[in-house]
Amino acid sequence: MKLILLGAPGAGKGTQAEIVCDKLKIPAISTGNIIRAAVKEGTEMGAKAKSYIDSGALVPDDVIIGIIKERLAQPDCENGFILDGVPRTVAQAEAIEQMGVEIDKVVDIEVPDEAILQRLSGRRVCSACGASYHTTFKPSHKPDLCDRCGGALIVRKDDEPSTVRERLKVYHDLTEPLIDFYRARGKLVEVKGQSEIAETTALLLKALEA
Ligand code: AP5
Ligand code: MG
Protein backbone atom coordinates (compact mmCIF):
# COMPACT_ATOMS: atom_id res chain seq x y z
CA MET A 1 0.00 0.00 0.00
CA LYS A 2 1.44 3.34 -1.10
CA LEU A 3 -0.58 5.94 0.69
CA ILE A 4 -0.60 9.73 0.96
CA LEU A 5 -2.23 11.52 3.91
CA LEU A 6 -3.43 15.00 2.97
CA GLY A 7 -4.93 17.55 5.32
CA ALA A 8 -4.46 20.89 7.02
CA PRO A 9 -1.85 21.36 9.76
CA GLY A 10 -3.28 19.67 12.85
CA ALA A 11 -5.79 17.58 10.88
CA GLY A 12 -4.32 14.43 12.44
CA LYS A 13 -2.04 13.17 9.65
CA GLY A 14 0.79 12.27 12.02
CA THR A 15 -1.56 10.71 14.59
CA GLN A 16 -3.22 8.49 12.00
CA ALA A 17 0.07 7.66 10.24
CA GLU A 18 1.49 6.32 13.54
CA ILE A 19 -1.53 4.04 14.04
CA VAL A 20 -1.93 2.86 10.45
CA CYS A 21 1.79 2.15 9.88
CA ASP A 22 1.75 -0.27 12.84
CA LYS A 23 -1.35 -2.02 11.46
CA LEU A 24 -0.07 -2.27 7.86
CA LYS A 25 3.61 -2.85 8.84
CA ILE A 26 4.88 -0.15 6.50
CA PRO A 27 6.91 2.95 7.38
CA ALA A 28 5.30 6.35 7.92
CA ILE A 29 7.34 9.11 6.35
CA SER A 30 6.82 12.64 7.66
CA THR A 31 8.86 15.32 5.93
CA GLY A 32 8.11 17.57 8.93
CA ASN A 33 9.72 15.04 11.31
CA ILE A 34 12.71 14.55 8.96
CA ILE A 35 13.27 18.32 8.76
CA ARG A 36 12.89 18.85 12.53
CA ALA A 37 15.45 16.06 13.15
CA ALA A 38 17.85 17.75 10.69
CA VAL A 39 17.40 21.12 12.43
CA LYS A 40 18.13 19.46 15.79
CA GLU A 41 21.24 17.72 14.42
CA GLY A 42 22.42 20.95 12.81
CA THR A 43 22.89 19.48 9.32
CA GLU A 44 23.25 21.70 6.24
CA MET A 45 19.69 20.88 5.14
CA GLY A 46 18.41 21.64 8.65
CA ALA A 47 20.10 25.04 8.65
CA LYS A 48 18.55 25.83 5.25
CA ALA A 49 15.05 24.73 6.35
CA LYS A 50 14.92 26.26 9.85
CA SER A 51 13.67 29.75 9.01
CA TYR A 52 10.88 28.37 6.79
CA ILE A 53 9.62 25.85 9.33
CA ASP A 54 9.76 28.35 12.22
CA SER A 55 7.69 30.94 10.31
CA GLY A 56 5.13 28.45 9.01
CA ALA A 57 6.21 28.80 5.38
CA LEU A 58 6.88 25.82 3.12
CA VAL A 59 10.44 24.59 2.70
CA PRO A 60 11.43 24.96 -1.00
CA ASP A 61 10.30 22.17 -3.33
CA ASP A 62 13.83 21.16 -4.41
CA VAL A 63 14.82 20.44 -0.79
CA ILE A 64 11.67 18.37 -0.18
CA ILE A 65 11.99 16.45 -3.45
CA GLY A 66 15.61 15.58 -2.53
CA ILE A 67 14.52 14.32 0.91
CA ILE A 68 11.73 12.17 -0.48
CA LYS A 69 13.83 10.67 -3.30
CA GLU A 70 16.45 9.58 -0.80
CA ARG A 71 13.92 8.21 1.71
CA LEU A 72 11.80 6.23 -0.78
CA ALA A 73 14.95 4.52 -2.12
CA GLN A 74 15.53 2.85 1.27
CA PRO A 75 14.73 -0.89 1.49
CA ASP A 76 11.97 -0.55 4.14
CA CYS A 77 9.82 1.26 1.54
CA GLU A 78 9.77 -1.73 -0.85
CA ASN A 79 6.38 -3.03 0.36
CA GLY A 80 4.75 0.36 0.69
CA PHE A 81 4.73 3.48 2.82
CA ILE A 82 2.57 6.26 4.19
CA LEU A 83 3.49 9.79 3.21
CA ASP A 84 2.50 12.26 5.96
CA GLY A 85 2.64 15.92 4.94
CA VAL A 86 4.15 15.37 1.53
CA PRO A 87 3.40 16.24 -1.25
CA ARG A 88 2.27 19.70 -0.26
CA THR A 89 2.45 21.48 -3.60
CA VAL A 90 1.49 20.46 -7.14
CA ALA A 91 5.21 20.59 -8.09
CA GLN A 92 6.00 18.01 -5.35
CA ALA A 93 3.14 15.75 -6.51
CA GLU A 94 4.39 15.93 -10.09
CA ALA A 95 7.93 15.13 -8.97
CA ILE A 96 6.69 12.00 -7.15
CA GLU A 97 4.91 10.91 -10.36
CA GLN A 98 8.09 11.54 -12.34
CA MET A 99 10.02 9.27 -9.95
CA GLY A 100 7.73 6.48 -11.22
CA VAL A 101 6.04 6.00 -7.82
CA GLU A 102 2.52 4.51 -8.23
CA ILE A 103 0.38 5.86 -5.38
CA ASP A 104 -2.61 3.63 -4.48
CA LYS A 105 -4.72 6.03 -2.43
CA VAL A 106 -4.71 9.59 -1.20
CA VAL A 107 -6.72 10.16 1.97
CA ASP A 108 -7.77 13.73 2.69
CA ILE A 109 -8.51 14.21 6.41
CA GLU A 110 -10.96 17.11 6.57
CA VAL A 111 -11.08 19.25 9.72
CA PRO A 112 -12.52 22.79 9.91
CA ASP A 113 -10.06 25.60 10.63
CA GLU A 114 -11.78 26.42 13.96
CA ALA A 115 -10.96 22.95 15.34
CA ILE A 116 -7.32 23.22 14.26
CA LEU A 117 -6.30 25.95 16.70
CA GLN A 118 -7.77 23.96 19.60
CA ARG A 119 -5.92 20.82 18.54
CA LEU A 120 -2.57 22.51 18.01
CA SER A 121 -2.70 24.55 21.20
CA GLY A 122 -2.86 21.31 23.23
CA ARG A 123 -0.40 19.30 21.14
CA ARG A 124 2.80 17.94 22.66
CA VAL A 125 5.39 16.14 20.55
CA CYS A 126 8.19 13.78 21.47
CA SER A 127 11.54 15.53 21.13
CA ALA A 128 13.18 12.17 20.33
CA CYS A 129 10.83 10.28 17.96
CA GLY A 130 8.32 12.94 16.89
CA ALA A 131 5.18 11.10 18.13
CA SER A 132 2.16 13.40 18.72
CA TYR A 133 0.10 13.74 21.91
CA HIS A 134 -2.63 16.09 23.12
CA THR A 135 -3.13 17.30 26.67
CA THR A 136 -6.88 16.48 26.48
CA PHE A 137 -7.50 14.26 23.43
CA LYS A 138 -4.45 11.99 23.66
CA PRO A 139 -2.53 12.37 26.93
CA SER A 140 0.67 10.36 27.43
CA HIS A 141 0.61 7.72 30.19
CA LYS A 142 3.39 9.41 32.18
CA PRO A 143 3.28 13.23 32.29
CA ASP A 144 5.54 14.85 29.66
CA LEU A 145 7.13 11.54 28.56
CA CYS A 146 6.61 9.67 25.29
CA ASP A 147 4.76 6.31 25.57
CA ARG A 148 6.77 4.91 22.66
CA CYS A 149 10.37 5.82 23.52
CA GLY A 150 10.37 7.70 26.85
CA GLY A 151 11.59 10.94 25.19
CA ALA A 152 10.63 14.33 26.63
CA LEU A 153 7.40 15.88 25.29
CA ILE A 154 7.67 19.48 24.12
CA VAL A 155 5.53 22.17 22.47
CA ARG A 156 6.38 22.59 18.78
CA LYS A 157 7.70 26.08 18.05
CA ASP A 158 5.38 26.49 15.04
CA ASP A 159 2.27 25.75 17.16
CA GLU A 160 2.10 29.36 18.35
CA PRO A 161 -1.34 30.74 17.28
CA SER A 162 0.04 33.38 14.86
CA THR A 163 2.25 30.76 13.14
CA VAL A 164 -0.68 28.31 13.00
CA ARG A 165 -2.74 30.97 11.19
CA GLU A 166 0.09 31.40 8.66
CA ARG A 167 0.35 27.60 8.18
CA LEU A 168 -3.42 27.42 7.55
CA LYS A 169 -3.17 30.17 4.92
CA VAL A 170 -0.28 28.37 3.21
CA TYR A 171 -2.30 25.14 3.32
CA HIS A 172 -5.35 26.70 1.63
CA ASP A 173 -3.24 28.47 -1.02
CA LEU A 174 -0.69 25.81 -1.95
CA THR A 175 -1.74 22.38 -0.65
CA GLU A 176 -5.53 22.32 -1.06
CA PRO A 177 -5.21 22.25 -4.89
CA LEU A 178 -3.83 18.70 -4.46
CA ILE A 179 -7.36 17.53 -3.58
CA ASP A 180 -8.48 18.19 -7.16
CA PHE A 181 -5.13 16.93 -8.52
CA TYR A 182 -5.66 13.48 -6.99
CA ARG A 183 -9.44 13.46 -7.52
CA ALA A 184 -8.77 13.86 -11.26
CA ARG A 185 -6.52 10.77 -11.06
CA GLY A 186 -9.22 8.71 -9.29
CA LYS A 187 -7.09 8.29 -6.14
CA LEU A 188 -8.86 10.57 -3.66
CA VAL A 189 -10.71 9.32 -0.59
CA GLU A 190 -12.25 11.93 1.73
CA VAL A 191 -12.42 11.22 5.46
CA LYS A 192 -14.07 13.68 7.79
CA GLY A 193 -11.74 14.24 10.76
CA GLN A 194 -13.88 13.23 13.73
CA SER A 195 -13.79 14.47 17.30
CA GLU A 196 -12.35 11.09 18.41
CA ILE A 197 -8.99 9.87 17.08
CA ALA A 198 -10.27 6.25 16.94
CA GLU A 199 -13.30 7.28 14.84
CA THR A 200 -11.02 8.81 12.22
CA THR A 201 -8.87 5.66 12.21
CA ALA A 202 -11.95 3.46 11.68
CA LEU A 203 -13.14 5.61 8.76
CA LEU A 204 -9.64 5.67 7.28
CA LEU A 205 -9.17 1.88 7.45
CA LYS A 206 -12.63 1.37 5.93
CA ALA A 207 -11.74 3.75 3.10
CA LEU A 208 -8.54 1.80 2.40
CA GLU A 209 -10.47 -1.47 2.03
CA ALA A 210 -12.84 -0.02 -0.57
P1 AP5 B 1 4.49 19.08 9.43
O1 AP5 B 1 5.29 18.56 10.54
O2 AP5 B 1 4.06 18.17 8.35
O3 AP5 B 1 3.25 19.86 10.02
P2 AP5 B 1 1.77 20.12 9.46
O4 AP5 B 1 1.36 19.63 8.15
O5 AP5 B 1 1.60 21.56 9.71
O6 AP5 B 1 0.92 19.19 10.29
P3 AP5 B 1 1.01 18.90 11.77
O7 AP5 B 1 2.13 17.96 12.06
O8 AP5 B 1 0.97 20.21 12.52
O9 AP5 B 1 -0.39 18.23 12.00
P4 AP5 B 1 -0.88 16.73 11.80
O10 AP5 B 1 -1.89 16.71 10.72
O11 AP5 B 1 0.27 15.77 11.70
O12 AP5 B 1 -1.64 16.58 13.16
P5 AP5 B 1 -1.33 15.67 14.45
O13 AP5 B 1 -1.58 14.24 14.12
O14 AP5 B 1 -0.04 16.04 15.08
O15 AP5 B 1 5.28 20.28 8.74
C1 AP5 B 1 5.86 21.32 9.50
C2 AP5 B 1 6.60 22.28 8.63
O16 AP5 B 1 7.64 21.57 7.90
C3 AP5 B 1 5.79 22.96 7.54
O17 AP5 B 1 5.13 24.11 8.01
C4 AP5 B 1 6.88 23.28 6.52
O18 AP5 B 1 7.64 24.39 6.90
C5 AP5 B 1 7.78 22.06 6.59
N1 AP5 B 1 7.39 20.99 5.65
C6 AP5 B 1 7.05 19.71 5.97
N2 AP5 B 1 6.74 19.00 4.87
C7 AP5 B 1 6.87 19.85 3.82
C8 AP5 B 1 6.66 19.73 2.43
N3 AP5 B 1 6.26 18.57 1.88
N4 AP5 B 1 6.88 20.82 1.64
C9 AP5 B 1 7.30 21.98 2.18
N5 AP5 B 1 7.51 22.17 3.48
C10 AP5 B 1 7.30 21.12 4.32
O19 AP5 B 1 -2.56 16.16 15.36
C11 AP5 B 1 -2.58 17.48 15.88
C12 AP5 B 1 -3.08 17.45 17.34
O20 AP5 B 1 -4.47 17.08 17.35
C13 AP5 B 1 -2.35 16.41 18.22
O21 AP5 B 1 -2.18 16.98 19.49
C14 AP5 B 1 -3.30 15.20 18.24
O22 AP5 B 1 -3.15 14.47 19.43
C15 AP5 B 1 -4.66 15.86 18.10
N6 AP5 B 1 -5.63 15.08 17.34
C16 AP5 B 1 -5.40 14.36 16.19
N7 AP5 B 1 -6.53 13.80 15.72
C17 AP5 B 1 -7.52 14.18 16.59
C18 AP5 B 1 -8.94 13.95 16.65
N8 AP5 B 1 -9.57 13.20 15.74
N9 AP5 B 1 -9.62 14.48 17.65
C19 AP5 B 1 -9.00 15.27 18.60
N10 AP5 B 1 -7.67 15.54 18.59
C20 AP5 B 1 -6.94 15.01 17.59
MG1 MG C 1 2.37 15.97 11.71
mmCIF file of C-alpha atoms and ligand atoms in Angstrom:
data_model
loop_
_atom_site.group_PDB
_atom_site.id
_atom_site.type_symbol
_atom_site.label_atom_id
_atom_site.label_comp_id
_atom_site.label_asym_id
_atom_site.label_seq_id
_atom_site.Cartn_x
_atom_site.Cartn_y
_atom_site.Cartn_z
ATOM 1 C CA MET A 1 0.000 0.000 0.000
ATOM 2 C CA LYS A 2 1.437 3.342 -1.098
ATOM 3 C CA LEU A 3 -0.580 5.943 0.695
ATOM 4 C CA ILE A 4 -0.602 9.727 0.962
ATOM 5 C CA LEU A 5 -2.234 11.519 3.908
ATOM 6 C CA LEU A 6 -3.425 14.995 2.967
ATOM 7 C CA GLY A 7 -4.932 17.546 5.323
ATOM 8 C CA ALA A 8 -4.462 20.885 7.025
ATOM 9 C CA PRO A 9 -1.851 21.363 9.761
ATOM 10 C CA GLY A 10 -3.279 19.665 12.847
ATOM 11 C CA ALA A 11 -5.790 17.576 10.884
ATOM 12 C CA GLY A 12 -4.323 14.430 12.440
ATOM 13 C CA LYS A 13 -2.044 13.172 9.651
ATOM 14 C CA GLY A 14 0.786 12.266 12.021
ATOM 15 C CA THR A 15 -1.557 10.712 14.592
ATOM 16 C CA GLN A 16 -3.223 8.491 11.997
ATOM 17 C CA ALA A 17 0.073 7.664 10.241
ATOM 18 C CA GLU A 18 1.492 6.324 13.538
ATOM 19 C CA ILE A 19 -1.530 4.037 14.040
ATOM 20 C CA VAL A 20 -1.928 2.855 10.448
ATOM 21 C CA CYS A 21 1.788 2.146 9.884
ATOM 22 C CA ASP A 22 1.748 -0.272 12.842
ATOM 23 C CA LYS A 23 -1.348 -2.021 11.460
ATOM 24 C CA LEU A 24 -0.067 -2.268 7.861
ATOM 25 C CA LYS A 25 3.606 -2.849 8.841
ATOM 26 C CA ILE A 26 4.879 -0.153 6.502
ATOM 27 C CA PRO A 27 6.913 2.949 7.378
ATOM 28 C CA ALA A 28 5.299 6.348 7.918
ATOM 29 C CA ILE A 29 7.344 9.106 6.354
ATOM 30 C CA SER A 30 6.820 12.638 7.665
ATOM 31 C CA THR A 31 8.864 15.321 5.925
ATOM 32 C CA GLY A 32 8.108 17.565 8.928
ATOM 33 C CA ASN A 33 9.724 15.035 11.308
ATOM 34 C CA ILE A 34 12.707 14.552 8.955
ATOM 35 C CA ILE A 35 13.274 18.320 8.756
ATOM 36 C CA ARG A 36 12.885 18.847 12.535
ATOM 37 C CA ALA A 37 15.450 16.064 13.147
ATOM 38 C CA ALA A 38 17.854 17.747 10.686
ATOM 39 C CA VAL A 39 17.401 21.121 12.432
ATOM 40 C CA LYS A 40 18.133 19.462 15.785
ATOM 41 C CA GLU A 41 21.244 17.720 14.424
ATOM 42 C CA GLY A 42 22.424 20.955 12.813
ATOM 43 C CA THR A 43 22.894 19.483 9.318
ATOM 44 C CA GLU A 44 23.251 21.701 6.242
ATOM 45 C CA MET A 45 19.690 20.876 5.143
ATOM 46 C CA GLY A 46 18.405 21.642 8.651
ATOM 47 C CA ALA A 47 20.100 25.038 8.649
ATOM 48 C CA LYS A 48 18.547 25.830 5.251
ATOM 49 C CA ALA A 49 15.050 24.728 6.353
ATOM 50 C CA LYS A 50 14.918 26.259 9.852
ATOM 51 C CA SER A 51 13.670 29.753 9.009
ATOM 52 C CA TYR A 52 10.884 28.365 6.794
ATOM 53 C CA ILE A 53 9.620 25.853 9.332
ATOM 54 C CA ASP A 54 9.760 28.352 12.216
ATOM 55 C CA SER A 55 7.691 30.942 10.315
ATOM 56 C CA GLY A 56 5.128 28.446 9.014
ATOM 57 C CA ALA A 57 6.213 28.798 5.376
ATOM 58 C CA LEU A 58 6.884 25.820 3.117
ATOM 59 C CA VAL A 59 10.437 24.587 2.699
ATOM 60 C CA PRO A 60 11.435 24.964 -1.005
ATOM 61 C CA ASP A 61 10.298 22.174 -3.331
ATOM 62 C CA ASP A 62 13.826 21.163 -4.410
ATOM 63 C CA VAL A 63 14.823 20.442 -0.786
ATOM 64 C CA ILE A 64 11.665 18.365 -0.183
ATOM 65 C CA ILE A 65 11.995 16.451 -3.454
ATOM 66 C CA GLY A 66 15.613 15.577 -2.531
ATOM 67 C CA ILE A 67 14.520 14.317 0.912
ATOM 68 C CA ILE A 68 11.731 12.172 -0.475
ATOM 69 C CA LYS A 69 13.831 10.671 -3.303
ATOM 70 C CA GLU A 70 16.454 9.579 -0.802
ATOM 71 C CA ARG A 71 13.918 8.214 1.713
ATOM 72 C CA LEU A 72 11.802 6.226 -0.777
ATOM 73 C CA ALA A 73 14.955 4.518 -2.119
ATOM 74 C CA GLN A 74 15.533 2.852 1.267
ATOM 75 C CA PRO A 75 14.729 -0.887 1.493
ATOM 76 C CA ASP A 76 11.973 -0.549 4.140
ATOM 77 C CA CYS A 77 9.818 1.261 1.538
ATOM 78 C CA GLU A 78 9.771 -1.727 -0.846
ATOM 79 C CA ASN A 79 6.382 -3.025 0.361
ATOM 80 C CA GLY A 80 4.747 0.357 0.685
ATOM 81 C CA PHE A 81 4.727 3.479 2.818
ATOM 82 C CA ILE A 82 2.565 6.261 4.194
ATOM 83 C CA LEU A 83 3.494 9.795 3.214
ATOM 84 C CA ASP A 84 2.504 12.259 5.959
ATOM 85 C CA GLY A 85 2.640 15.916 4.945
ATOM 86 C CA VAL A 86 4.150 15.371 1.530
ATOM 87 C CA PRO A 87 3.403 16.245 -1.250
ATOM 88 C CA ARG A 88 2.273 19.700 -0.257
ATOM 89 C CA THR A 89 2.451 21.476 -3.605
ATOM 90 C CA VAL A 90 1.492 20.460 -7.143
ATOM 91 C CA ALA A 91 5.214 20.591 -8.085
ATOM 92 C CA GLN A 92 6.003 18.007 -5.351
ATOM 93 C CA ALA A 93 3.136 15.754 -6.508
ATOM 94 C CA GLU A 94 4.387 15.933 -10.092
ATOM 95 C CA ALA A 95 7.931 15.134 -8.966
ATOM 96 C CA ILE A 96 6.693 12.001 -7.154
ATOM 97 C CA GLU A 97 4.911 10.912 -10.356
ATOM 98 C CA GLN A 98 8.089 11.544 -12.338
ATOM 99 C CA MET A 99 10.018 9.274 -9.951
ATOM 100 C CA GLY A 100 7.734 6.481 -11.221
ATOM 101 C CA VAL A 101 6.041 6.005 -7.818
ATOM 102 C CA GLU A 102 2.522 4.512 -8.230
ATOM 103 C CA ILE A 103 0.381 5.865 -5.375
ATOM 104 C CA ASP A 104 -2.613 3.634 -4.483
ATOM 105 C CA LYS A 105 -4.722 6.031 -2.434
ATOM 106 C CA VAL A 106 -4.715 9.595 -1.202
ATOM 107 C CA VAL A 107 -6.715 10.158 1.968
ATOM 108 C CA ASP A 108 -7.769 13.726 2.688
ATOM 109 C CA ILE A 109 -8.506 14.211 6.406
ATOM 110 C CA GLU A 110 -10.956 17.113 6.573
ATOM 111 C CA VAL A 111 -11.076 19.252 9.721
ATOM 112 C CA PRO A 112 -12.524 22.786 9.908
ATOM 113 C CA ASP A 113 -10.056 25.600 10.626
ATOM 114 C CA GLU A 114 -11.775 26.420 13.962
ATOM 115 C CA ALA A 115 -10.956 22.955 15.341
ATOM 116 C CA ILE A 116 -7.319 23.220 14.256
ATOM 117 C CA LEU A 117 -6.299 25.948 16.700
ATOM 118 C CA GLN A 118 -7.766 23.961 19.603
ATOM 119 C CA ARG A 119 -5.921 20.819 18.538
ATOM 120 C CA LEU A 120 -2.574 22.508 18.010
ATOM 121 C CA SER A 121 -2.698 24.553 21.200
ATOM 122 C CA GLY A 122 -2.861 21.309 23.228
ATOM 123 C CA ARG A 123 -0.404 19.298 21.136
ATOM 124 C CA ARG A 124 2.803 17.945 22.661
ATOM 125 C CA VAL A 125 5.386 16.135 20.547
ATOM 126 C CA CYS A 126 8.189 13.778 21.472
ATOM 127 C CA SER A 127 11.540 15.534 21.131
ATOM 128 C CA ALA A 128 13.184 12.174 20.330
ATOM 129 C CA CYS A 129 10.830 10.277 17.959
ATOM 130 C CA GLY A 130 8.316 12.941 16.886
ATOM 131 C CA ALA A 131 5.182 11.102 18.130
ATOM 132 C CA SER A 132 2.164 13.398 18.720
ATOM 133 C CA TYR A 133 0.099 13.738 21.908
ATOM 134 C CA HIS A 134 -2.627 16.086 23.123
ATOM 135 C CA THR A 135 -3.131 17.298 26.674
ATOM 136 C CA THR A 136 -6.880 16.480 26.476
ATOM 137 C CA PHE A 137 -7.501 14.262 23.429
ATOM 138 C CA LYS A 138 -4.446 11.986 23.658
ATOM 139 C CA PRO A 139 -2.527 12.374 26.927
ATOM 140 C CA SER A 140 0.673 10.365 27.431
ATOM 141 C CA HIS A 141 0.607 7.722 30.189
ATOM 142 C CA LYS A 142 3.386 9.411 32.179
ATOM 143 C CA PRO A 143 3.278 13.228 32.295
ATOM 144 C CA ASP A 144 5.536 14.852 29.657
ATOM 145 C CA LEU A 145 7.132 11.541 28.559
ATOM 146 C CA CYS A 146 6.614 9.665 25.290
ATOM 147 C CA ASP A 147 4.759 6.312 25.573
ATOM 148 C CA ARG A 148 6.768 4.914 22.660
ATOM 149 C CA CYS A 149 10.367 5.820 23.523
ATOM 150 C CA GLY A 150 10.368 7.703 26.848
ATOM 151 C CA GLY A 151 11.587 10.936 25.194
ATOM 152 C CA ALA A 152 10.627 14.334 26.629
ATOM 153 C CA LEU A 153 7.403 15.879 25.295
ATOM 154 C CA ILE A 154 7.672 19.482 24.121
ATOM 155 C CA VAL A 155 5.526 22.169 22.469
ATOM 156 C CA ARG A 156 6.377 22.593 18.776
ATOM 157 C CA LYS A 157 7.701 26.075 18.047
ATOM 158 C CA ASP A 158 5.380 26.494 15.037
ATOM 159 C CA ASP A 159 2.270 25.748 17.161
ATOM 160 C CA GLU A 160 2.102 29.355 18.348
ATOM 161 C CA PRO A 161 -1.344 30.737 17.275
ATOM 162 C CA SER A 162 0.039 33.376 14.858
ATOM 163 C CA THR A 163 2.249 30.756 13.138
ATOM 164 C CA VAL A 164 -0.676 28.311 12.998
ATOM 165 C CA ARG A 165 -2.741 30.970 11.190
ATOM 166 C CA GLU A 166 0.095 31.397 8.660
ATOM 167 C CA ARG A 167 0.346 27.603 8.176
ATOM 168 C CA LEU A 168 -3.416 27.422 7.549
ATOM 169 C CA LYS A 169 -3.167 30.166 4.924
ATOM 170 C CA VAL A 170 -0.278 28.368 3.206
ATOM 171 C CA TYR A 171 -2.303 25.139 3.319
ATOM 172 C CA HIS A 172 -5.354 26.700 1.628
ATOM 173 C CA ASP A 173 -3.237 28.472 -1.020
ATOM 174 C CA LEU A 174 -0.689 25.808 -1.950
ATOM 175 C CA THR A 175 -1.744 22.381 -0.654
ATOM 176 C CA GLU A 176 -5.534 22.317 -1.061
ATOM 177 C CA PRO A 177 -5.211 22.248 -4.890
ATOM 178 C CA LEU A 178 -3.832 18.703 -4.455
ATOM 179 C CA ILE A 179 -7.360 17.532 -3.577
ATOM 180 C CA ASP A 180 -8.475 18.191 -7.162
ATOM 181 C CA PHE A 181 -5.130 16.929 -8.520
ATOM 182 C CA TYR A 182 -5.664 13.477 -6.985
ATOM 183 C CA ARG A 183 -9.441 13.462 -7.522
ATOM 184 C CA ALA A 184 -8.771 13.856 -11.256
ATOM 185 C CA ARG A 185 -6.519 10.769 -11.059
ATOM 186 C CA GLY A 186 -9.223 8.715 -9.292
ATOM 187 C CA LYS A 187 -7.088 8.291 -6.139
ATOM 188 C CA LEU A 188 -8.864 10.566 -3.659
ATOM 189 C CA VAL A 189 -10.706 9.320 -0.589
ATOM 190 C CA GLU A 190 -12.247 11.932 1.731
ATOM 191 C CA VAL A 191 -12.415 11.221 5.461
ATOM 192 C CA LYS A 192 -14.069 13.679 7.792
ATOM 193 C CA GLY A 193 -11.738 14.239 10.756
ATOM 194 C CA GLN A 194 -13.878 13.226 13.733
ATOM 195 C CA SER A 195 -13.792 14.469 17.303
ATOM 196 C CA GLU A 196 -12.349 11.094 18.413
ATOM 197 C CA ILE A 197 -8.987 9.865 17.084
ATOM 198 C CA ALA A 198 -10.270 6.246 16.938
ATOM 199 C CA GLU A 199 -13.298 7.277 14.840
ATOM 200 C CA THR A 200 -11.024 8.812 12.217
ATOM 201 C CA THR A 201 -8.869 5.656 12.208
ATOM 202 C CA ALA A 202 -11.951 3.465 11.683
ATOM 203 C CA LEU A 203 -13.136 5.607 8.757
ATOM 204 C CA LEU A 204 -9.635 5.672 7.282
ATOM 205 C CA LEU A 205 -9.174 1.879 7.449
ATOM 206 C CA LYS A 206 -12.632 1.374 5.928
ATOM 207 C CA ALA A 207 -11.745 3.752 3.101
ATOM 208 C CA LEU A 208 -8.544 1.796 2.402
ATOM 209 C CA GLU A 209 -10.467 -1.473 2.032
ATOM 210 C CA ALA A 210 -12.840 -0.023 -0.572
HETATM 211 P P1 AP5 B 1 4.487 19.080 9.431
HETATM 212 O O1 AP5 B 1 5.292 18.560 10.541
HETATM 213 O O2 AP5 B 1 4.056 18.173 8.350
HETATM 214 O O3 AP5 B 1 3.248 19.864 10.020
HETATM 215 P P2 AP5 B 1 1.768 20.118 9.465
HETATM 216 O O4 AP5 B 1 1.360 19.633 8.146
HETATM 217 O O5 AP5 B 1 1.598 21.555 9.710
HETATM 218 O O6 AP5 B 1 0.918 19.188 10.286
HETATM 219 P P3 AP5 B 1 1.015 18.903 11.766
HETATM 220 O O7 AP5 B 1 2.126 17.959 12.063
HETATM 221 O O8 AP5 B 1 0.970 20.205 12.522
HETATM 222 O O9 AP5 B 1 -0.392 18.231 11.997
HETATM 223 P P4 AP5 B 1 -0.877 16.729 11.800
HETATM 224 O O10 AP5 B 1 -1.886 16.707 10.716
HETATM 225 O O11 AP5 B 1 0.266 15.769 11.701
HETATM 226 O O12 AP5 B 1 -1.642 16.576 13.157
HETATM 227 P P5 AP5 B 1 -1.329 15.669 14.445
HETATM 228 O O13 AP5 B 1 -1.577 14.245 14.122
HETATM 229 O O14 AP5 B 1 -0.041 16.037 15.080
HETATM 230 O O15 AP5 B 1 5.276 20.283 8.740
HETATM 231 C C1 AP5 B 1 5.859 21.317 9.503
HETATM 232 C C2 AP5 B 1 6.600 22.276 8.626
HETATM 233 O O16 AP5 B 1 7.638 21.570 7.903
HETATM 234 C C3 AP5 B 1 5.790 22.963 7.541
HETATM 235 O O17 AP5 B 1 5.135 24.106 8.014
HETATM 236 C C4 AP5 B 1 6.881 23.277 6.516
HETATM 237 O O18 AP5 B 1 7.638 24.391 6.903
HETATM 238 C C5 AP5 B 1 7.782 22.064 6.589
HETATM 239 N N1 AP5 B 1 7.388 20.986 5.647
HETATM 240 C C6 AP5 B 1 7.048 19.707 5.966
HETATM 241 N N2 AP5 B 1 6.741 18.999 4.865
HETATM 242 C C7 AP5 B 1 6.866 19.848 3.822
HETATM 243 C C8 AP5 B 1 6.661 19.728 2.432
HETATM 244 N N3 AP5 B 1 6.255 18.568 1.883
HETATM 245 N N4 AP5 B 1 6.885 20.816 1.645
HETATM 246 C C9 AP5 B 1 7.305 21.983 2.177
HETATM 247 N N5 AP5 B 1 7.510 22.169 3.483
HETATM 248 C C10 AP5 B 1 7.300 21.125 4.316
HETATM 249 O O19 AP5 B 1 -2.559 16.162 15.362
HETATM 250 C C11 AP5 B 1 -2.581 17.476 15.884
HETATM 251 C C12 AP5 B 1 -3.076 17.454 17.340
HETATM 252 O O20 AP5 B 1 -4.469 17.080 17.354
HETATM 253 C C13 AP5 B 1 -2.346 16.413 18.218
HETATM 254 O O21 AP5 B 1 -2.182 16.980 19.493
HETATM 255 C C14 AP5 B 1 -3.298 15.203 18.238
HETATM 256 O O22 AP5 B 1 -3.155 14.471 19.431
HETATM 257 C C15 AP5 B 1 -4.661 15.865 18.101
HETATM 258 N N6 AP5 B 1 -5.628 15.080 17.344
HETATM 259 C C16 AP5 B 1 -5.397 14.364 16.192
HETATM 260 N N7 AP5 B 1 -6.532 13.801 15.723
HETATM 261 C C17 AP5 B 1 -7.519 14.185 16.587
HETATM 262 C C18 AP5 B 1 -8.938 13.945 16.654
HETATM 263 N N8 AP5 B 1 -9.568 13.197 15.737
HETATM 264 N N9 AP5 B 1 -9.621 14.482 17.648
HETATM 265 C C19 AP5 B 1 -8.995 15.265 18.598
HETATM 266 N N10 AP5 B 1 -7.673 15.540 18.587
HETATM 267 C C20 AP5 B 1 -6.938 15.011 17.594
HETATM 268 MG MG MG B 2 2.374 15.973 11.707
#
